[in-house]
mmCIF file of N, CA and C in Angstrom:
data_model
loop_
_atom_site.group_PDB
_atom_site.id
_atom_site.type_symbol
_atom_site.label_atom_id
_atom_site.label_comp_id
_atom_site.label_asym_id
_atom_site.label_seq_id
_atom_site.Cartn_x
_atom_site.Cartn_y
_atom_site.Cartn_z
ATOM 1 N N MET A 1 109.087 25.706 63.206
ATOM 2 C CA MET A 1 110.027 26.336 63.420
ATOM 3 C C MET A 1 111.919 25.743 63.488
ATOM 4 N N ASP A 2 112.228 26.862 63.271
ATOM 5 C CA ASP A 2 114.211 27.022 63.340
ATOM 6 C C ASP A 2 114.558 27.116 65.018
ATOM 7 N N SER A 3 115.040 24.623 64.710
ATOM 8 C CA SER A 3 115.804 24.732 66.463
ATOM 9 C C SER A 3 116.940 24.806 66.466
ATOM 10 N N ARG A 4 117.349 25.847 65.165
ATOM 11 C CA ARG A 4 118.920 25.880 65.205
ATOM 12 C C ARG A 4 119.040 27.271 65.938
ATOM 13 N N LEU A 5 120.092 26.863 67.360
ATOM 14 C CA LEU A 5 120.905 27.715 68.098
ATOM 15 C C LEU A 5 120.981 29.299 67.346
ATOM 16 N N GLN A 6 120.853 30.288 67.475
ATOM 17 C CA GLN A 6 120.879 31.770 66.375
ATOM 18 C C GLN A 6 122.155 32.471 67.364
ATOM 19 N N THR A 7 123.166 32.175 66.335
ATOM 20 C CA THR A 7 124.366 32.259 67.358
ATOM 21 C C THR A 7 124.994 34.093 66.743
ATOM 22 N N TYR A 8 125.655 35.080 67.658
ATOM 23 C CA TYR A 8 126.576 36.109 66.872
ATOM 24 C C TYR A 8 127.687 36.174 67.434
ATOM 25 N N VAL A 9 128.553 35.943 66.766
ATOM 26 C CA VAL A 9 130.162 36.538 67.212
ATOM 27 C C VAL A 9 130.995 37.882 67.839
ATOM 28 N N VAL A 10 131.555 37.712 68.021
ATOM 29 C CA VAL A 10 132.437 39.051 68.236
ATOM 30 C C VAL A 10 133.637 38.094 68.524
ATOM 31 N N GLU A 11 134.581 38.379 67.709
ATOM 32 C CA GLU A 11 135.851 38.291 67.341
ATOM 33 C C GLU A 11 136.842 38.732 66.061
ATOM 34 N N ASP A 12 137.276 39.230 66.316
ATOM 35 C CA ASP A 12 138.109 40.634 65.513
ATOM 36 C C ASP A 12 139.722 39.611 64.648
ATOM 37 N N ASN A 13 139.808 38.743 65.377
ATOM 38 C CA ASN A 13 141.146 37.357 64.713
ATOM 39 C C ASN A 13 140.301 36.961 63.415
ATOM 40 N N PRO A 14 140.062 37.193 61.924
ATOM 41 C CA PRO A 14 139.237 36.572 61.007
ATOM 42 C C PRO A 14 139.907 34.833 60.897
ATOM 43 N N THR A 15 140.537 34.784 61.227
ATOM 44 C CA THR A 15 141.461 33.531 61.171
ATOM 45 C C THR A 15 140.419 32.309 62.922
ATOM 46 N N ILE A 16 140.874 32.976 63.434
ATOM 47 C CA ILE A 16 139.441 32.142 64.626
ATOM 48 C C ILE A 16 138.204 32.386 64.878
ATOM 49 N N ARG A 17 138.331 33.675 64.124
ATOM 50 C CA ARG A 17 136.608 33.626 63.594
ATOM 51 C C ARG A 17 135.781 32.456 63.077
ATOM 52 N N GLU A 18 136.632 32.566 61.423
ATOM 53 C CA GLU A 18 136.494 31.197 60.610
ATOM 54 C C GLU A 18 136.355 30.198 61.118
ATOM 55 N N ASN A 19 137.271 29.923 61.559
ATOM 56 C CA ASN A 19 137.396 28.289 61.749
ATOM 57 C C ASN A 19 136.760 27.919 63.451
ATOM 58 N N LEU A 20 135.607 29.385 64.034
ATOM 59 C CA LEU A 20 134.865 28.960 65.429
ATOM 60 C C LEU A 20 134.064 28.959 64.311
ATOM 61 N N ILE A 21 133.659 29.651 63.714
ATOM 62 C CA ILE A 21 131.758 29.386 63.342
ATOM 63 C C ILE A 21 131.658 28.303 62.239
ATOM 64 N N GLY A 22 132.949 27.981 62.072
ATOM 65 C CA GLY A 22 132.998 25.889 61.036
ATOM 66 C C GLY A 22 133.152 25.498 61.930
ATOM 67 N N THR A 23 133.610 25.131 63.169
ATOM 68 C CA THR A 23 133.266 24.228 64.133
ATOM 69 C C THR A 23 131.582 23.980 64.966
ATOM 70 N N LEU A 24 131.569 25.345 65.029
ATOM 71 C CA LEU A 24 129.893 25.340 65.708
ATOM 72 C C LEU A 24 129.133 24.904 64.589
ATOM 73 N N GLU A 25 128.909 25.348 63.646
ATOM 74 C CA GLU A 25 127.736 24.979 62.418
ATOM 75 C C GLU A 25 128.556 23.429 62.360
ATOM 76 N N GLU A 26 129.252 22.671 62.023
ATOM 77 C CA GLU A 26 129.733 21.232 61.568
ATOM 78 C C GLU A 26 129.178 20.922 63.259
ATOM 79 N N LEU A 27 129.652 21.222 64.276
ATOM 80 C CA LEU A 27 129.080 20.117 65.330
ATOM 81 C C LEU A 27 127.972 20.630 66.595
ATOM 82 N N THR A 28 127.389 21.149 66.096
ATOM 83 C CA THR A 28 126.539 21.248 67.321
ATOM 84 C C THR A 28 125.312 21.922 65.830
ATOM 85 N N CYS A 29 123.914 22.426 66.522
ATOM 86 C CA CYS A 29 122.594 22.987 65.709
ATOM 87 C C CYS A 29 123.102 24.047 65.844
ATOM 88 N N THR A 30 124.087 24.952 65.710
ATOM 89 C CA THR A 30 124.410 26.278 64.954
ATOM 90 C C THR A 30 124.248 26.911 63.717
ATOM 91 N N THR A 31 123.732 27.952 63.671
ATOM 92 C CA THR A 31 123.645 29.340 62.831
ATOM 93 C C THR A 31 124.334 30.164 62.901
ATOM 94 N N VAL A 32 125.179 30.864 62.937
ATOM 95 C CA VAL A 32 125.516 32.118 63.071
ATOM 96 C C VAL A 32 124.881 33.106 61.832
ATOM 97 N N VAL A 33 124.509 33.965 62.775
ATOM 98 C CA VAL A 33 123.469 34.693 62.327
ATOM 99 C C VAL A 33 124.185 36.142 61.714
ATOM 100 N N GLY A 34 125.017 36.461 62.172
ATOM 101 C CA GLY A 34 126.139 37.459 62.517
ATOM 102 C C GLY A 34 127.473 37.754 63.342
ATOM 103 N N PHE A 35 128.273 38.381 63.128
ATOM 104 C CA PHE A 35 129.657 38.821 63.390
ATOM 105 C C PHE A 35 130.322 40.424 63.439
ATOM 106 N N ALA A 36 130.967 40.678 64.590
ATOM 107 C CA ALA A 36 131.496 41.568 64.607
ATOM 108 C C ALA A 36 133.581 41.111 64.665
ATOM 109 N N ASP A 37 133.750 42.615 64.604
ATOM 110 C CA ASP A 37 135.318 42.804 64.888
ATOM 111 C C ASP A 37 135.310 43.326 65.661
ATOM 112 N N ASN A 38 134.580 44.443 66.735
ATOM 113 C CA ASN A 38 135.029 45.077 67.536
ATOM 114 C C ASN A 38 133.440 45.668 68.180
ATOM 115 N N GLU A 39 133.130 46.453 68.819
ATOM 116 C CA GLU A 39 132.575 47.081 70.456
ATOM 117 C C GLU A 39 131.255 47.527 68.991
ATOM 118 N N GLN A 40 131.805 48.103 68.607
ATOM 119 C CA GLN A 40 130.296 49.208 68.680
ATOM 120 C C GLN A 40 129.424 48.611 67.897
ATOM 121 N N HIS A 41 130.525 47.658 66.823
ATOM 122 C CA HIS A 41 129.432 47.669 65.573
ATOM 123 C C HIS A 41 128.449 46.069 66.420
ATOM 124 N N ALA A 42 129.243 45.648 67.585
ATOM 125 C CA ALA A 42 128.560 44.205 67.813
ATOM 126 C C ALA A 42 127.020 44.965 68.881
ATOM 127 N N ARG A 43 127.784 45.846 69.674
ATOM 128 C CA ARG A 43 126.627 47.149 70.001
ATOM 129 C C ARG A 43 125.727 47.038 68.918
ATOM 130 N N ASP A 44 125.781 47.741 68.289
ATOM 131 C CA ASP A 44 125.028 48.243 67.004
ATOM 132 C C ASP A 44 123.567 47.144 66.559
ATOM 133 N N TRP A 45 124.697 45.938 66.430
ATOM 134 C CA TRP A 45 124.292 44.741 65.921
ATOM 135 C C TRP A 45 123.515 44.302 66.899
ATOM 136 N N LEU A 46 123.566 44.256 68.146
ATOM 137 C CA LEU A 46 122.872 43.323 69.009
ATOM 138 C C LEU A 46 121.409 44.021 69.597
ATOM 139 N N ARG A 47 122.235 45.359 69.631
ATOM 140 C CA ARG A 47 120.673 46.536 69.705
ATOM 141 C C ARG A 47 119.666 46.375 68.926
ATOM 142 N N ASP A 48 120.453 46.419 66.948
ATOM 143 C CA ASP A 48 119.065 46.379 66.135
ATOM 144 C C ASP A 48 118.637 45.088 65.549
ATOM 145 N N HIS A 49 118.793 44.256 66.558
ATOM 146 C CA HIS A 49 118.249 42.293 66.298
ATOM 147 C C HIS A 49 117.841 42.030 67.164
ATOM 148 N N ALA A 50 117.569 42.719 68.568
ATOM 149 C CA ALA A 50 117.395 41.939 69.642
ATOM 150 C C ALA A 50 116.436 40.957 70.010
ATOM 151 N N ASP A 51 116.241 40.655 68.643
ATOM 152 C CA ASP A 51 115.100 38.823 68.706
ATOM 153 C C ASP A 51 115.477 38.044 67.712
ATOM 154 N N ALA A 52 116.521 38.383 66.941
ATOM 155 C CA ALA A 52 117.620 37.315 66.026
ATOM 156 C C ALA A 52 118.339 35.958 66.651
ATOM 157 N N TRP A 53 118.524 36.858 67.769
ATOM 158 C CA TRP A 53 119.787 35.454 68.632
ATOM 159 C C TRP A 53 119.415 35.118 70.157
ATOM 160 N N HIS A 54 120.122 34.168 69.850
ATOM 161 C CA HIS A 54 120.561 32.866 71.549
ATOM 162 C C HIS A 54 121.454 32.990 71.655
ATOM 163 N N LEU A 55 122.379 32.975 71.676
ATOM 164 C CA LEU A 55 123.748 33.169 71.889
ATOM 165 C C LEU A 55 124.385 33.875 71.044
ATOM 166 N N ALA A 56 125.584 34.292 72.119
ATOM 167 C CA ALA A 56 126.391 35.211 71.454
ATOM 168 C C ALA A 56 127.672 35.378 72.287
ATOM 169 N N ILE A 57 129.069 34.902 71.228
ATOM 170 C CA ILE A 57 129.864 34.591 71.707
ATOM 171 C C ILE A 57 131.058 36.105 71.753
ATOM 172 N N VAL A 58 131.254 36.667 72.828
ATOM 173 C CA VAL A 58 131.896 37.514 73.300
ATOM 174 C C VAL A 58 133.331 37.484 73.092
ATOM 175 N N ASP A 59 135.310 37.712 73.090
ATOM 176 C CA ASP A 59 136.010 37.851 72.923
ATOM 177 C C ASP A 59 135.915 39.190 73.650
ATOM 178 N N LEU A 60 137.078 39.716 74.699
ATOM 179 C CA LEU A 60 136.884 40.460 75.647
ATOM 180 C C LEU A 60 137.905 41.315 75.044
ATOM 181 N N PHE A 61 138.671 40.853 74.639
ATOM 182 C CA PHE A 61 140.088 42.221 74.134
ATOM 183 C C PHE A 61 139.867 42.159 72.430
ATOM 184 N N LEU A 62 139.385 43.709 71.935
ATOM 185 C CA LEU A 62 139.422 43.256 70.665
ATOM 186 C C LEU A 62 139.515 45.198 70.357
ATOM 187 N N LYS A 63 140.636 44.543 68.828
ATOM 188 C CA LYS A 63 140.961 45.797 68.848
ATOM 189 C C LYS A 63 141.112 47.356 68.388
ATOM 190 N N GLN A 64 139.672 47.233 68.214
ATOM 191 C CA GLN A 64 138.552 48.663 68.912
ATOM 192 C C GLN A 64 137.161 48.153 69.684
ATOM 193 N N GLY A 65 137.508 49.145 71.216
ATOM 194 C CA GLY A 65 136.718 48.869 72.057
ATOM 195 C C GLY A 65 137.299 47.492 72.481
ATOM 196 N N SER A 66 135.933 47.376 73.338
ATOM 197 C CA SER A 66 136.360 45.836 73.842
ATOM 198 C C SER A 66 135.639 44.779 74.438
ATOM 199 N N GLY A 67 135.416 43.808 75.303
ATOM 200 C CA GLY A 67 134.047 42.919 75.184
ATOM 201 C C GLY A 67 133.510 43.468 76.163
ATOM 202 N N LEU A 68 133.901 44.121 77.483
ATOM 203 C CA LEU A 68 133.434 44.329 78.829
ATOM 204 C C LEU A 68 132.154 45.127 78.179
ATOM 205 N N GLY A 69 132.564 46.491 77.391
ATOM 206 C CA GLY A 69 131.443 46.984 77.124
ATOM 207 C C GLY A 69 129.993 46.316 76.348
ATOM 208 N N ILE A 70 130.632 45.377 75.819
ATOM 209 C CA ILE A 70 129.257 44.211 75.238
ATOM 210 C C ILE A 70 128.664 43.588 76.434
ATOM 211 N N LEU A 71 129.471 42.874 77.044
ATOM 212 C CA LEU A 71 128.862 42.333 77.610
ATOM 213 C C LEU A 71 127.653 43.213 79.113
ATOM 214 N N GLN A 72 128.525 44.533 79.339
ATOM 215 C CA GLN A 72 127.522 45.311 79.620
ATOM 216 C C GLN A 72 125.883 46.198 78.762
ATOM 217 N N ALA A 73 126.247 45.645 77.354
ATOM 218 C CA ALA A 73 125.246 46.248 76.001
ATOM 219 C C ALA A 73 124.427 44.973 76.794
ATOM 220 N N CYS A 74 124.311 43.571 77.341
ATOM 221 C CA CYS A 74 123.736 41.920 76.964
ATOM 222 C C CYS A 74 123.041 41.983 78.407
ATOM 223 N N GLN A 75 123.773 43.532 79.131
ATOM 224 C CA GLN A 75 122.828 43.135 80.948
ATOM 225 C C GLN A 75 121.359 43.291 80.516
ATOM 226 N N SER A 76 120.748 43.569 79.696
ATOM 227 C CA SER A 76 119.380 44.012 79.596
ATOM 228 C C SER A 76 118.866 42.864 78.070
ATOM 229 N N ARG A 77 119.664 41.798 77.868
ATOM 230 C CA ARG A 77 118.905 41.118 77.295
ATOM 231 C C ARG A 77 117.938 40.177 77.258
ATOM 232 N N LYS A 78 117.019 39.650 76.829
ATOM 233 C CA LYS A 78 116.154 38.835 76.803
ATOM 234 C C LYS A 78 116.073 38.543 77.502
ATOM 235 N N PRO A 79 114.673 36.979 78.562
ATOM 236 C CA PRO A 79 115.603 36.172 79.057
ATOM 237 C C PRO A 79 115.207 35.180 77.391
ATOM 238 N N GLY A 80 115.908 33.705 78.219
ATOM 239 C CA GLY A 80 116.849 33.008 76.733
ATOM 240 C C GLY A 80 117.813 32.867 76.208
ATOM 241 N N GLN A 81 118.005 34.634 76.178
ATOM 242 C CA GLN A 81 119.311 34.838 75.695
ATOM 243 C C GLN A 81 120.605 34.405 76.278
ATOM 244 N N THR A 82 121.422 34.007 75.617
ATOM 245 C CA THR A 82 122.764 33.576 76.494
ATOM 246 C C THR A 82 124.256 34.527 76.127
ATOM 247 N N VAL A 83 124.330 34.715 76.853
ATOM 248 C CA VAL A 83 126.130 34.911 76.214
ATOM 249 C C VAL A 83 127.298 34.520 77.701
ATOM 250 N N VAL A 84 128.687 33.994 76.280
ATOM 251 C CA VAL A 84 129.130 33.586 76.744
ATOM 252 C C VAL A 84 130.577 34.688 76.008
ATOM 253 N N VAL A 85 131.882 33.755 76.804
ATOM 254 C CA VAL A 85 133.275 34.808 76.665
ATOM 255 C C VAL A 85 134.003 33.858 76.568
ATOM 256 N N LEU A 86 134.678 34.056 75.266
ATOM 257 C CA LEU A 86 135.807 33.468 74.576
ATOM 258 C C LEU A 86 136.651 33.995 74.981
ATOM 259 N N SER A 87 137.885 33.776 76.006
ATOM 260 C CA SER A 87 138.665 34.724 75.681
ATOM 261 C C SER A 87 140.525 33.948 75.622
ATOM 262 N N ASN A 88 141.174 34.666 75.227
ATOM 263 C CA ASN A 88 142.567 33.797 75.633
ATOM 264 C C ASN A 88 143.334 34.284 77.454
ATOM 265 N N TYR A 89 142.427 34.999 78.034
ATOM 266 C CA TYR A 89 143.097 35.380 79.372
ATOM 267 C C TYR A 89 141.460 35.592 80.216
ATOM 268 N N ALA A 90 141.486 33.789 80.094
ATOM 269 C CA ALA A 90 140.206 33.255 80.843
ATOM 270 C C ALA A 90 140.393 33.313 82.698
ATOM 271 N N THR A 91 141.279 34.221 83.103
ATOM 272 C CA THR A 91 142.025 34.087 84.456
ATOM 273 C C THR A 91 140.470 33.981 85.430
ATOM 274 N N PRO A 92 141.184 34.111 86.529
ATOM 275 C CA PRO A 92 140.125 34.234 88.364
ATOM 276 C C PRO A 92 139.525 35.062 87.981
ATOM 277 N N ASP A 93 140.302 36.035 87.841
ATOM 278 C CA ASP A 93 139.575 37.267 87.657
ATOM 279 C C ASP A 93 138.957 38.096 86.753
ATOM 280 N N ILE A 94 139.369 36.967 85.524
ATOM 281 C CA ILE A 94 138.267 38.177 84.223
ATOM 282 C C ILE A 94 137.116 37.381 84.737
ATOM 283 N N ARG A 95 137.234 36.051 84.940
ATOM 284 C CA ARG A 95 135.480 35.137 85.347
ATOM 285 C C ARG A 95 135.190 36.042 86.220
ATOM 286 N N ARG A 96 135.503 36.153 87.192
ATOM 287 C CA ARG A 96 134.760 37.014 88.010
ATOM 288 C C ARG A 96 134.289 38.180 87.609
ATOM 289 N N ARG A 97 134.998 38.876 87.111
ATOM 290 C CA ARG A 97 134.729 40.172 86.243
ATOM 291 C C ARG A 97 133.517 39.855 85.527
ATOM 292 N N CYS A 98 133.516 38.722 84.780
ATOM 293 C CA CYS A 98 132.100 38.639 83.362
ATOM 294 C C CYS A 98 131.013 37.584 84.673
ATOM 295 N N ALA A 99 131.504 37.078 85.832
ATOM 296 C CA ALA A 99 130.426 37.021 85.885
ATOM 297 C C ALA A 99 129.464 37.947 87.313
ATOM 298 N N GLU A 100 129.923 39.282 87.153
ATOM 299 C CA GLU A 100 129.909 40.681 87.531
ATOM 300 C C GLU A 100 128.580 40.806 86.403
ATOM 301 N N PHE A 101 128.854 41.034 85.392
ATOM 302 C CA PHE A 101 128.361 41.677 83.515
ATOM 303 C C PHE A 101 127.073 40.085 83.676
ATOM 304 N N GLY A 102 126.865 39.429 84.262
ATOM 305 C CA GLY A 102 125.744 38.284 83.990
ATOM 306 C C GLY A 102 126.488 37.313 83.072
ATOM 307 N N VAL A 103 127.442 37.062 82.681
ATOM 308 C CA VAL A 103 128.128 36.198 81.871
ATOM 309 C C VAL A 103 127.306 34.832 82.236
ATOM 310 N N ASP A 104 127.060 33.648 81.315
ATOM 311 C CA ASP A 104 126.015 32.055 81.256
ATOM 312 C C ASP A 104 127.745 31.441 81.574
ATOM 313 N N ALA A 105 129.450 32.279 80.952
ATOM 314 C CA ALA A 105 129.627 31.225 80.560
ATOM 315 C C ALA A 105 131.460 31.522 80.581
ATOM 316 N N VAL A 106 132.332 31.136 80.673
ATOM 317 C CA VAL A 106 133.510 31.395 80.272
ATOM 318 C C VAL A 106 134.345 30.476 79.922
ATOM 319 N N PHE A 107 135.018 30.706 78.479
ATOM 320 C CA PHE A 107 135.766 29.478 77.826
ATOM 321 C C PHE A 107 136.481 30.205 77.699
ATOM 322 N N ASP A 108 138.457 29.469 77.851
ATOM 323 C CA ASP A 108 139.141 29.842 77.306
ATOM 324 C C ASP A 108 139.432 28.867 75.276
ATOM 325 N N LYS A 109 140.116 30.210 75.700
ATOM 326 C CA LYS A 109 140.680 29.574 73.467
ATOM 327 C C LYS A 109 141.379 29.016 74.127
ATOM 328 N N SER A 110 142.339 28.524 74.174
ATOM 329 C CA SER A 110 143.049 27.636 74.325
ATOM 330 C C SER A 110 142.941 26.549 75.023
ATOM 331 N N ASN A 111 141.721 26.252 75.739
ATOM 332 C CA ASN A 111 141.965 24.637 76.537
ATOM 333 C C ASN A 111 140.356 24.155 76.196
ATOM 334 N N GLU A 112 139.623 25.573 76.183
ATOM 335 C CA GLU A 112 138.026 25.014 76.374
ATOM 336 C C GLU A 112 137.570 24.859 75.201
ATOM 337 N N ILE A 113 138.091 24.611 73.921
ATOM 338 C CA ILE A 113 136.755 24.906 73.176
ATOM 339 C C ILE A 113 135.874 24.068 72.830
ATOM 340 N N ASP A 114 135.858 22.632 73.396
ATOM 341 C CA ASP A 114 135.223 21.321 72.984
ATOM 342 C C ASP A 114 134.027 21.742 74.327
ATOM 343 N N ALA A 115 134.584 22.501 75.441
ATOM 344 C CA ALA A 115 133.606 22.427 76.421
ATOM 345 C C ALA A 115 132.219 23.642 75.510
ATOM 346 N N LEU A 116 133.436 24.604 75.033
ATOM 347 C CA LEU A 116 131.936 25.468 74.389
ATOM 348 C C LEU A 116 131.617 24.751 73.260
ATOM 349 N N VAL A 117 131.571 23.868 72.557
ATOM 350 C CA VAL A 117 130.651 23.089 71.925
ATOM 351 C C VAL A 117 129.955 21.971 72.748
ATOM 352 N N ASP A 118 129.888 21.800 73.776
ATOM 353 C CA ASP A 118 129.131 20.775 74.390
ATOM 354 C C ASP A 118 128.208 21.993 74.619
ATOM 355 N N PHE A 119 128.666 22.861 75.030
ATOM 356 C CA PHE A 119 127.548 24.033 75.972
ATOM 357 C C PHE A 119 126.787 24.392 74.436
ATOM 358 N N CYS A 120 126.986 24.778 74.044
ATOM 359 C CA CYS A 120 126.054 24.929 72.762
ATOM 360 C C CYS A 120 125.354 23.843 72.026
ATOM 361 N N ILE A 121 125.935 22.877 71.954
ATOM 362 C CA ILE A 121 124.792 21.608 71.849
ATOM 363 C C ILE A 121 123.758 20.912 73.304
ATOM 364 N N ARG A 122 124.242 21.699 74.241
ATOM 365 C CA ARG A 122 123.107 21.766 75.614
ATOM 366 C C ARG A 122 121.881 22.988 74.894
ATOM 367 N N GLN A 123 122.972 23.877 74.971
ATOM 368 C CA GLN A 123 121.664 25.290 74.706
ATOM 369 C C GLN A 123 121.307 24.916 73.566
ATOM 370 N N ALA A 124 121.332 24.184 72.316
ATOM 371 C CA ALA A 124 120.720 24.104 71.527
ATOM 372 C C ALA A 124 119.492 23.116 71.287
ATOM 373 N N ALA A 125 119.377 21.979 72.361
ATOM 374 C CA ALA A 125 118.838 21.053 72.536
ATOM 375 C C ALA A 125 117.502 21.854 74.150
ATOM 376 N N THR A 126 117.271 22.709 74.793
ATOM 377 C CA THR A 126 116.492 23.357 75.286
ATOM 378 C C THR A 126 115.387 24.250 74.040
ATOM 379 N N LEU A 127 115.846 24.521 73.204
ATOM 380 C CA LEU A 127 115.057 24.607 71.195
ATOM 381 C C LEU A 127 114.540 24.036 71.163
ATOM 382 N N ARG A 128 114.580 22.481 70.775
ATOM 383 C CA ARG A 128 113.854 21.755 70.249
ATOM 384 C C ARG A 128 112.737 21.741 71.246
ATOM 385 N N PRO A 129 111.836 21.488 70.320
ATOM 386 C CA PRO A 129 110.427 20.996 70.876
ATOM 387 C C PRO A 129 110.688 19.867 71.563
ATOM 388 N N THR A 130 110.033 19.490 72.921
ATOM 389 C CA THR A 130 109.837 17.574 73.344
ATOM 390 C C THR A 130 108.520 17.544 72.804
ATOM 391 N N PRO A 131 108.723 15.573 72.948
ATOM 392 C CA PRO A 131 107.627 15.711 72.001
ATOM 393 C C PRO A 131 105.982 15.484 72.608
ATOM 394 N N GLY A 132 105.272 16.106 72.225
ATOM 395 C CA GLY A 132 103.817 16.102 72.466
ATOM 396 C C GLY A 132 103.835 17.888 72.421
ATOM 397 N N ASN A 133 104.814 18.760 73.040
ATOM 398 C CA ASN A 133 104.732 19.750 72.551
ATOM 399 C C ASN A 133 104.905 20.196 71.262
ATOM 400 N N ALA A 134 105.463 19.570 69.831
ATOM 401 C CA ALA A 134 105.524 20.446 68.953
ATOM 402 C C ALA A 134 104.261 20.409 67.614
#
């Protein structure tokens, strides 16, 4: 069984997306299973691959659509699936709004990437079998 954190990324900036994917795959036990740069593509993928992901990382402001629509779609996710927001606009109001959608955490792109990496490490650790249960 693969104990890597199967992660889906929603980010419309190609440079940020590529750097984020590289960082997560290098520093954490994460495999990025897909990505989207707009709301509709993300909603479709998450619906069609409901069993294929453990973590979704969602930017709120996209060139087409909104991350809020994706968060709304993720409210019916399966137990054990985690949704986090990675945004340049991680204001108290945005954090409150995300909490209303059941988001597990919100990270600011400008100064909380290390916290996101730590979060992913902790999430991946929950997938590993404990000794005696393998």
